[in-house]
Amino acid sequence: ALPICFLKVTQADASDAHAWYHLGFCASKEGRYEEAIEPLRKATALVPYQRAFRYNLFMALGRAGRTAEAQAELDKRIAEQERMKGGGR
């Protein structure tokens, strides 16, 4: 029932990053990694600085066997952190 609530929220407000995240997180927790990826991508696109969103996207990609995409997400995050450390926001 909980994922259905989050699905309804995303249908009513597609800009609700937390609803997208929880929809993907619930799918991931149930082992439905492929199904989790798209909502987690949407959450990450809406709030790119949220570490939990990126981490769970990375994990879902890896567990779905999409290791190249998981590595690309990790590399992107590392590059962003390096830019932030260098003051290049």
PDB file of N, CA and C in Angstrom:
ATOM      1  N   ALA A   1       0.824  -1.202   0.000  1.00  0.00           N
ATOM      2  CA  ALA A   1       0.000   0.000   0.000  1.00  0.00           C
ATOM      3  C   ALA A   1       0.860   1.255   0.000  1.00  0.00           C
ATOM      4  N   LEU A   2       1.983   1.227   0.691  1.00  0.00           N
ATOM      5  CA  LEU A   2       2.832   2.410   0.778  1.00  0.00           C
ATOM      6  C   LEU A   2       3.335   2.863  -0.597  1.00  0.00           C
ATOM      7  N   PRO A   3       3.865   1.969  -1.442  1.00  0.00           N
ATOM      8  CA  PRO A   3       4.307   2.426  -2.755  1.00  0.00           C
ATOM      9  C   PRO A   3       3.178   3.021  -3.592  1.00  0.00           C
ATOM     10  N   ILE A   4       1.955   2.530  -3.431  1.00  0.00           N
ATOM     11  CA  ILE A   4       0.838   3.082  -4.179  1.00  0.00           C
ATOM     12  C   ILE A   4       0.613   4.534  -3.777  1.00  0.00           C
ATOM     13  N   CYS A   5       0.761   4.826  -2.492  1.00  0.00           N
ATOM     14  CA  CYS A   5       0.634   6.215  -2.022  1.00  0.00           C
ATOM     15  C   CYS A   5       1.672   7.101  -2.700  1.00  0.00           C
ATOM     16  N   PHE A   6       2.910   6.634  -2.768  1.00  0.00           N
ATOM     17  CA  PHE A   6       3.958   7.424  -3.395  1.00  0.00           C
ATOM     18  C   PHE A   6       3.698   7.581  -4.893  1.00  0.00           C
ATOM     19  N   LEU A   7       3.184   6.534  -5.526  1.00  0.00           N
ATOM     20  CA  LEU A   7       2.852   6.610  -6.945  1.00  0.00           C
ATOM     21  C   LEU A   7       1.785   7.681  -7.167  1.00  0.00           C
ATOM     22  N   LYS A   8       0.785   7.710  -6.313  1.00  0.00           N
ATOM     23  CA  LYS A   8      -0.273   8.719  -6.436  1.00  0.00           C
ATOM     24  C   LYS A   8       0.284  10.127  -6.258  1.00  0.00           C
ATOM     25  N   VAL A   9       1.219  10.278  -5.350  1.00  0.00           N
ATOM     26  CA  VAL A   9       1.825  11.604  -5.147  1.00  0.00           C
ATOM     27  C   VAL A   9       2.592  12.013  -6.396  1.00  0.00           C
ATOM     28  N   THR A  10       3.351  11.111  -6.979  1.00  0.00           N
ATOM     29  CA  THR A  10       4.118  11.456  -8.183  1.00  0.00           C
ATOM     30  C   THR A  10       3.188  11.787  -9.348  1.00  0.00           C
ATOM     31  N   GLN A  11       2.038  11.146  -9.393  1.00  0.00           N
ATOM     32  CA  GLN A  11       1.077  11.455 -10.449  1.00  0.00           C
ATOM     33  C   GLN A  11       0.458  12.831 -10.236  1.00  0.00           C
ATOM     34  N   ALA A  12       0.252  13.209  -8.989  1.00  0.00           N
ATOM     35  CA  ALA A  12      -0.324  14.520  -8.675  1.00  0.00           C
ATOM     36  C   ALA A  12       0.712  15.634  -8.768  1.00  0.00           C
ATOM     37  N   ASP A  13       1.961  15.315  -8.434  1.00  0.00           N
ATOM     38  CA  ASP A  13       3.028  16.319  -8.423  1.00  0.00           C
ATOM     39  C   ASP A  13       4.339  15.660  -8.854  1.00  0.00           C
ATOM     40  N   ALA A  14       4.610  15.733 -10.128  1.00  0.00           N
ATOM     41  CA  ALA A  14       5.806  15.074 -10.684  1.00  0.00           C
ATOM     42  C   ALA A  14       7.105  15.705 -10.191  1.00  0.00           C
ATOM     43  N   SER A  15       7.023  16.841  -9.497  1.00  0.00           N
ATOM     44  CA  SER A  15       8.241  17.478  -9.000  1.00  0.00           C
ATOM     45  C   SER A  15       8.547  17.111  -7.550  1.00  0.00           C
ATOM     46  N   ASP A  16       7.805  16.161  -6.995  1.00  0.00           N
ATOM     47  CA  ASP A  16       8.026  15.740  -5.607  1.00  0.00           C
ATOM     48  C   ASP A  16       9.145  14.693  -5.573  1.00  0.00           C
ATOM     49  N   ALA A  17      10.360  15.162  -5.371  1.00  0.00           N
ATOM     50  CA  ALA A  17      11.536  14.290  -5.402  1.00  0.00           C
ATOM     51  C   ALA A  17      11.476  13.212  -4.330  1.00  0.00           C
ATOM     52  N   HIS A  18      10.962  13.545  -3.163  1.00  0.00           N
ATOM     53  CA  HIS A  18      10.920  12.560  -2.080  1.00  0.00           C
ATOM     54  C   HIS A  18       9.942  11.431  -2.388  1.00  0.00           C
ATOM     55  N   ALA A  19       8.848  11.733  -3.051  1.00  0.00           N
ATOM     56  CA  ALA A  19       7.909  10.674  -3.438  1.00  0.00           C
ATOM     57  C   ALA A  19       8.562   9.745  -4.465  1.00  0.00           C
ATOM     58  N   TRP A  20       9.282  10.330  -5.443  1.00  0.00           N
ATOM     59  CA  TRP A  20       9.994   9.502  -6.426  1.00  0.00           C
ATOM     60  C   TRP A  20      11.027   8.625  -5.726  1.00  0.00           C
ATOM     61  N   TYR A  21      11.766   9.242  -4.798  1.00  0.00           N
ATOM     62  CA  TYR A  21      12.790   8.489  -4.076  1.00  0.00           C
ATOM     63  C   TYR A  21      12.176   7.312  -3.326  1.00  0.00           C
ATOM     64  N   HIS A  22      11.129   7.561  -2.575  1.00  0.00           N
ATOM     65  CA  HIS A  22      10.531   6.488  -1.778  1.00  0.00           C
ATOM     66  C   HIS A  22       9.899   5.409  -2.652  1.00  0.00           C
ATOM     67  N   LEU A  23       9.385   5.795  -3.797  1.00  0.00           N
ATOM     68  CA  LEU A  23       8.853   4.809  -4.737  1.00  0.00           C
ATOM     69  C   LEU A  23       9.977   3.878  -5.200  1.00  0.00           C
ATOM     70  N   GLY A  24      11.105   4.468  -5.575  1.00  0.00           N
ATOM     71  CA  GLY A  24      12.256   3.667  -5.999  1.00  0.00           C
ATOM     72  C   GLY A  24      12.870   2.881  -4.853  1.00  0.00           C
ATOM     73  N   PHE A  25      12.956   3.508  -3.699  1.00  0.00           N
ATOM     74  CA  PHE A  25      13.532   2.845  -2.529  1.00  0.00           C
ATOM     75  C   PHE A  25      12.725   1.602  -2.160  1.00  0.00           C
ATOM     76  N   CYS A  26      11.401   1.723  -2.158  1.00  0.00           N
ATOM     77  CA  CYS A  26      10.535   0.575  -1.824  1.00  0.00           C
ATOM     78  C   CYS A  26      10.724  -0.556  -2.828  1.00  0.00           C
ATOM     79  N   ALA A  27      10.790  -0.214  -4.113  1.00  0.00           N
ATOM     80  CA  ALA A  27      11.004  -1.238  -5.138  1.00  0.00           C
ATOM     81  C   ALA A  27      12.348  -1.922  -4.929  1.00  0.00           C
ATOM     82  N   SER A  28      13.364  -1.138  -4.619  1.00  0.00           N
ATOM     83  CA  SER A  28      14.693  -1.689  -4.393  1.00  0.00           C
ATOM     84  C   SER A  28      14.706  -2.619  -3.184  1.00  0.00           C
ATOM     85  N   LYS A  29      14.054  -2.207  -2.107  1.00  0.00           N
ATOM     86  CA  LYS A  29      14.008  -3.031  -0.894  1.00  0.00           C
ATOM     87  C   LYS A  29      13.311  -4.369  -1.148  1.00  0.00           C
ATOM     88  N   GLU A  30      12.409  -4.389  -2.124  1.00  0.00           N
ATOM     89  CA  GLU A  30      11.704  -5.626  -2.479  1.00  0.00           C
ATOM     90  C   GLU A  30      12.465  -6.430  -3.535  1.00  0.00           C
ATOM     91  N   GLY A  31      13.667  -5.968  -3.888  1.00  0.00           N
ATOM     92  CA  GLY A  31      14.484  -6.688  -4.858  1.00  0.00           C
ATOM     93  C   GLY A  31      14.106  -6.423  -6.307  1.00  0.00           C
ATOM     94  N   ARG A  32      13.288  -5.416  -6.544  1.00  0.00           N
ATOM     95  CA  ARG A  32      12.872  -5.064  -7.911  1.00  0.00           C
ATOM     96  C   ARG A  32      13.750  -3.900  -8.388  1.00  0.00           C
ATOM     97  N   TYR A  33      15.010  -4.227  -8.629  1.00  0.00           N
ATOM     98  CA  TYR A  33      16.013  -3.204  -8.912  1.00  0.00           C
ATOM     99  C   TYR A  33      15.772  -2.470 -10.225  1.00  0.00           C
ATOM    100  N   GLU A  34      15.406  -3.182 -11.276  1.00  0.00           N
ATOM    101  CA  GLU A  34      15.124  -2.522 -12.557  1.00  0.00           C
ATOM    102  C   GLU A  34      13.984  -1.527 -12.400  1.00  0.00           C
ATOM    103  N   GLU A  35      12.966  -1.902 -11.660  1.00  0.00           N
ATOM    104  CA  GLU A  35      11.814  -1.038 -11.431  1.00  0.00           C
ATOM    105  C   GLU A  35      12.189   0.173 -10.563  1.00  0.00           C
ATOM    106  N   ALA A  36      13.183   0.018  -9.743  1.00  0.00           N
ATOM    107  CA  ALA A  36      13.604   1.102  -8.841  1.00  0.00           C
ATOM    108  C   ALA A  36      14.397   2.185  -9.557  1.00  0.00           C
ATOM    109  N   ILE A  37      15.039   1.856 -10.641  1.00  0.00           N
ATOM    110  CA  ILE A  37      15.989   2.778 -11.276  1.00  0.00           C
ATOM    111  C   ILE A  37      15.335   4.061 -11.771  1.00  0.00           C
ATOM    112  N   GLU A  38      14.263   3.971 -12.506  1.00  0.00           N
ATOM    113  CA  GLU A  38      13.663   5.184 -13.079  1.00  0.00           C
ATOM    114  C   GLU A  38      13.179   6.167 -12.009  1.00  0.00           C
ATOM    115  N   PRO A  39      12.437   5.709 -10.994  1.00  0.00           N
ATOM    116  CA  PRO A  39      12.058   6.676  -9.953  1.00  0.00           C
ATOM    117  C   PRO A  39      13.264   7.283  -9.228  1.00  0.00           C
ATOM    118  N   LEU A  40      14.294   6.486  -9.017  1.00  0.00           N
ATOM    119  CA  LEU A  40      15.493   7.016  -8.359  1.00  0.00           C
ATOM    120  C   LEU A  40      16.220   8.011  -9.258  1.00  0.00           C
ATOM    121  N   ARG A  41      16.215   7.770 -10.554  1.00  0.00           N
ATOM    122  CA  ARG A  41      16.801   8.739 -11.496  1.00  0.00           C
ATOM    123  C   ARG A  41      16.035  10.060 -11.446  1.00  0.00           C
ATOM    124  N   LYS A  42      14.704   9.965 -11.399  1.00  0.00           N
ATOM    125  CA  LYS A  42      13.885  11.178 -11.349  1.00  0.00           C
ATOM    126  C   LYS A  42      14.150  11.949 -10.067  1.00  0.00           C
ATOM    127  N   ALA A  43      14.224  11.245  -8.951  1.00  0.00           N
ATOM    128  CA  ALA A  43      14.504  11.906  -7.670  1.00  0.00           C
ATOM    129  C   ALA A  43      15.855  12.599  -7.710  1.00  0.00           C
ATOM    130  N   THR A  44      16.852  11.917  -8.253  1.00  0.00           N
ATOM    131  CA  THR A  44      18.202  12.463  -8.329  1.00  0.00           C
ATOM    132  C   THR A  44      18.255  13.669  -9.257  1.00  0.00           C
ATOM    133  N   ALA A  45      17.507  13.620 -10.349  1.00  0.00           N
ATOM    134  CA  ALA A  45      17.479  14.758 -11.279  1.00  0.00           C
ATOM    135  C   ALA A  45      16.832  15.975 -10.616  1.00  0.00           C
ATOM    136  N   LEU A  46      15.830  15.734  -9.801  1.00  0.00           N
ATOM    137  CA  LEU A  46      15.139  16.840  -9.129  1.00  0.00           C
ATOM    138  C   LEU A  46      15.958  17.438  -7.985  1.00  0.00           C
ATOM    139  N   VAL A  47      16.679  16.595  -7.255  1.00  0.00           N
ATOM    140  CA  VAL A  47      17.490  17.058  -6.118  1.00  0.00           C
ATOM    141  C   VAL A  47      18.866  16.387  -6.207  1.00  0.00           C
ATOM    142  N   PRO A  48      19.722  16.907  -7.079  1.00  0.00           N
ATOM    143  CA  PRO A  48      20.999  16.232  -7.342  1.00  0.00           C
ATOM    144  C   PRO A  48      21.969  16.195  -6.169  1.00  0.00           C
ATOM    145  N   TYR A  49      21.806  17.063  -5.187  1.00  0.00           N
ATOM    146  CA  TYR A  49      22.736  17.102  -4.053  1.00  0.00           C
ATOM    147  C   TYR A  49      22.356  16.130  -2.942  1.00  0.00           C
ATOM    148  N   GLN A  50      21.228  15.452  -3.062  1.00  0.00           N
ATOM    149  CA  GLN A  50      20.768  14.532  -2.015  1.00  0.00           C
ATOM    150  C   GLN A  50      21.542  13.211  -2.124  1.00  0.00           C
ATOM    151  N   ARG A  51      22.425  12.974  -1.176  1.00  0.00           N
ATOM    152  CA  ARG A  51      23.302  11.795  -1.219  1.00  0.00           C
ATOM    153  C   ARG A  51      22.529  10.474  -1.198  1.00  0.00           C
ATOM    154  N   ALA A  52      21.482  10.391  -0.399  1.00  0.00           N
ATOM    155  CA  ALA A  52      20.719   9.137  -0.304  1.00  0.00           C
ATOM    156  C   ALA A  52      20.103   8.780  -1.652  1.00  0.00           C
ATOM    157  N   PHE A  53      19.641   9.783  -2.395  1.00  0.00           N
ATOM    158  CA  PHE A  53      19.053   9.520  -3.713  1.00  0.00           C
ATOM    159  C   PHE A  53      20.104   8.903  -4.626  1.00  0.00           C
ATOM    160  N   ARG A  54      21.277   9.528  -4.659  1.00  0.00           N
ATOM    161  CA  ARG A  54      22.349   9.042  -5.540  1.00  0.00           C
ATOM    162  C   ARG A  54      22.862   7.669  -5.108  1.00  0.00           C
ATOM    163  N   TYR A  55      23.033   7.484  -3.829  1.00  0.00           N
ATOM    164  CA  TYR A  55      23.528   6.209  -3.319  1.00  0.00           C
ATOM    165  C   TYR A  55      22.576   5.072  -3.697  1.00  0.00           C
ATOM    166  N   ASN A  56      21.291   5.276  -3.478  1.00  0.00           N
ATOM    167  CA  ASN A  56      20.337   4.219  -3.781  1.00  0.00           C
ATOM    168  C   ASN A  56      20.195   3.981  -5.275  1.00  0.00           C
ATOM    169  N   LEU A  57      20.354   5.013  -6.084  1.00  0.00           N
ATOM    170  CA  LEU A  57      20.386   4.822  -7.539  1.00  0.00           C
ATOM    171  C   LEU A  57      21.608   3.979  -7.915  1.00  0.00           C
ATOM    172  N   PHE A  58      22.758   4.334  -7.370  1.00  0.00           N
ATOM    173  CA  PHE A  58      23.989   3.577  -7.623  1.00  0.00           C
ATOM    174  C   PHE A  58      23.809   2.105  -7.247  1.00  0.00           C
ATOM    175  N   MET A  59      23.241   1.860  -6.068  1.00  0.00           N
ATOM    176  CA  MET A  59      23.048   0.490  -5.604  1.00  0.00           C
ATOM    177  C   MET A  59      22.052  -0.276  -6.480  1.00  0.00           C
ATOM    178  N   ALA A  60      20.953   0.361  -6.863  1.00  0.00           N
ATOM    179  CA  ALA A  60      19.958  -0.306  -7.710  1.00  0.00           C
ATOM    180  C   ALA A  60      20.559  -0.660  -9.063  1.00  0.00           C
ATOM    181  N   LEU A  61      21.318   0.258  -9.631  1.00  0.00           N
ATOM    182  CA  LEU A  61      21.972  -0.020 -10.916  1.00  0.00           C
ATOM    183  C   LEU A  61      22.917  -1.211 -10.789  1.00  0.00           C
ATOM    184  N   GLY A  62      23.724  -1.210  -9.754  1.00  0.00           N
ATOM    185  CA  GLY A  62      24.669  -2.306  -9.548  1.00  0.00           C
ATOM    186  C   GLY A  62      23.973  -3.628  -9.336  1.00  0.00           C
ATOM    187  N   ARG A  63      22.953  -3.635  -8.515  1.00  0.00           N
ATOM    188  CA  ARG A  63      22.230  -4.877  -8.226  1.00  0.00           C
ATOM    189  C   ARG A  63      21.423  -5.370  -9.418  1.00  0.00           C
ATOM    190  N   ALA A  64      21.093  -4.457 -10.326  1.00  0.00           N
ATOM    191  CA  ALA A  64      20.385  -4.849 -11.546  1.00  0.00           C
ATOM    192  C   ALA A  64      21.370  -5.354 -12.608  1.00  0.00           C
ATOM    193  N   GLY A  65      22.657  -5.330 -12.269  1.00  0.00           N
ATOM    194  CA  GLY A  65      23.670  -5.804 -13.212  1.00  0.00           C
ATOM    195  C   GLY A  65      24.097  -4.753 -14.217  1.00  0.00           C
ATOM    196  N   ARG A  66      23.704  -3.510 -13.985  1.00  0.00           N
ATOM    197  CA  ARG A  66      24.045  -2.413 -14.893  1.00  0.00           C
ATOM    198  C   ARG A  66      25.269  -1.684 -14.338  1.00  0.00           C
ATOM    199  N   THR A  67      26.368  -2.448 -14.293  1.00  0.00           N
ATOM    200  CA  THR A  67      27.564  -1.955 -13.614  1.00  0.00           C
ATOM    201  C   THR A  67      28.196  -0.750 -14.305  1.00  0.00           C
ATOM    202  N   ALA A  68      28.139  -0.679 -15.619  1.00  0.00           N
ATOM    203  CA  ALA A  68      28.717   0.473 -16.315  1.00  0.00           C
ATOM    204  C   ALA A  68      27.954   1.743 -15.953  1.00  0.00           C
ATOM    205  N   GLU A  69      26.634   1.656 -15.877  1.00  0.00           N
ATOM    206  CA  GLU A  69      25.828   2.816 -15.484  1.00  0.00           C
ATOM    207  C   GLU A  69      26.080   3.174 -14.016  1.00  0.00           C
ATOM    208  N   ALA A  70      26.221   2.164 -13.178  1.00  0.00           N
ATOM    209  CA  ALA A  70      26.512   2.408 -11.764  1.00  0.00           C
ATOM    210  C   ALA A  70      27.852   3.115 -11.634  1.00  0.00           C
ATOM    211  N   GLN A  71      28.846   2.658 -12.377  1.00  0.00           N
ATOM    212  CA  GLN A  71      30.171   3.286 -12.339  1.00  0.00           C
ATOM    213  C   GLN A  71      30.097   4.727 -12.836  1.00  0.00           C
ATOM    214  N   ALA A  72      29.306   4.968 -13.879  1.00  0.00           N
ATOM    215  CA  ALA A  72      29.161   6.322 -14.413  1.00  0.00           C
ATOM    216  C   ALA A  72      28.533   7.249 -13.374  1.00  0.00           C
ATOM    217  N   GLU A  73      27.546   6.758 -12.638  1.00  0.00           N
ATOM    218  CA  GLU A  73      26.928   7.551 -11.565  1.00  0.00           C
ATOM    219  C   GLU A  73      27.944   7.870 -10.475  1.00  0.00           C
ATOM    220  N   LEU A  74      28.730   6.878 -10.114  1.00  0.00           N
ATOM    221  CA  LEU A  74      29.756   7.076  -9.093  1.00  0.00           C
ATOM    222  C   LEU A  74      30.805   8.083  -9.563  1.00  0.00           C
ATOM    223  N   ASP A  75      31.253   7.935 -10.796  1.00  0.00           N
ATOM    224  CA  ASP A  75      32.246   8.859 -11.347  1.00  0.00           C
ATOM    225  C   ASP A  75      31.710  10.284 -11.390  1.00  0.00           C
ATOM    226  N   LYS A  76      30.429  10.433 -11.748  1.00  0.00           N
ATOM    227  CA  LYS A  76      29.807  11.753 -11.801  1.00  0.00           C
ATOM    228  C   LYS A  76      29.796  12.387 -10.413  1.00  0.00           C
ATOM    229  N   ARG A  77      29.444  11.593  -9.425  1.00  0.00           N
ATOM    230  CA  ARG A  77      29.388  12.101  -8.053  1.00  0.00           C
ATOM    231  C   ARG A  77      30.772  12.496  -7.555  1.00  0.00           C
ATOM    232  N   ILE A  78      31.778  11.697  -7.842  1.00  0.00           N
ATOM    233  CA  ILE A  78      33.146  12.005  -7.424  1.00  0.00           C
ATOM    234  C   ILE A  78      33.604  13.306  -8.084  1.00  0.00           C
ATOM    235  N   ALA A  79      33.307  13.476  -9.372  1.00  0.00           N
ATOM    236  CA  ALA A  79      33.698  14.697 -10.083  1.00  0.00           C
ATOM    237  C   ALA A  79      33.016  15.914  -9.472  1.00  0.00           C
ATOM    238  N   GLU A  80      31.747  15.776  -9.112  1.00  0.00           N
ATOM    239  CA  GLU A  80      31.023  16.883  -8.487  1.00  0.00           C
ATOM    240  C   GLU A  80      31.640  17.244  -7.135  1.00  0.00           C
ATOM    241  N   GLN A  81      32.003  16.238  -6.367  1.00  0.00           N
ATOM    242  CA  GLN A  81      32.618  16.500  -5.070  1.00  0.00           C
ATOM    243  C   GLN A  81      33.961  17.204  -5.235  1.00  0.00           C
ATOM    244  N   GLU A  82      34.721  16.789  -6.223  1.00  0.00           N
ATOM    245  CA  GLU A  82      36.017  17.420  -6.485  1.00  0.00           C
ATOM    246  C   GLU A  82      35.839  18.886  -6.880  1.00  0.00           C
ATOM    247  N   ARG A  83      34.836  19.162  -7.709  1.00  0.00           N
ATOM    248  CA  ARG A  83      34.565  20.551  -8.092  1.00  0.00           C
ATOM    249  C   ARG A  83      34.187  21.384  -6.874  1.00  0.00           C
ATOM    250  N   MET A  84      33.381  20.809  -5.994  1.00  0.00           N
ATOM    251  CA  MET A  84      32.960  21.527  -4.796  1.00  0.00           C
ATOM    252  C   MET A  84      34.135  21.804  -3.865  1.00  0.00           C
ATOM    253  N   LYS A  85      35.043  20.841  -3.734  1.00  0.00           N
ATOM    254  CA  LYS A  85      36.232  21.028  -2.897  1.00  0.00           C
ATOM    255  C   LYS A  85      37.121  22.123  -3.448  1.00  0.00           C
ATOM    256  N   GLY A  86      37.179  22.174  -4.777  1.00  0.00           N
ATOM    257  CA  GLY A  86      38.031  23.179  -5.425  1.00  0.00           C
ATOM    258  C   GLY A  86      37.390  24.541  -5.530  1.00  0.00           C
ATOM    259  N   GLY A  87      36.163  24.651  -5.046  1.00  0.00           N
ATOM    260  CA  GLY A  87      35.479  25.942  -5.098  1.00  0.00           C
ATOM    261  C   GLY A  87      34.810  26.219  -6.431  1.00  0.00           C
ATOM    262  N   GLY A  88      34.785  25.238  -7.318  1.00  0.00           N
ATOM    263  CA  GLY A  88      34.199  25.429  -8.642  1.00  0.00           C
ATOM    264  C   GLY A  88      32.734  25.089  -8.688  1.00  0.00           C
ATOM    265  N   ARG A  89      31.966  25.594  -7.769  1.00  0.00           N
ATOM    266  CA  ARG A  89      30.535  25.315  -7.729  1.00  0.00           C
ATOM    267  C   ARG A  89      29.884  25.884  -8.895  1.00  0.00           C
TER     268      ARG A  89
END
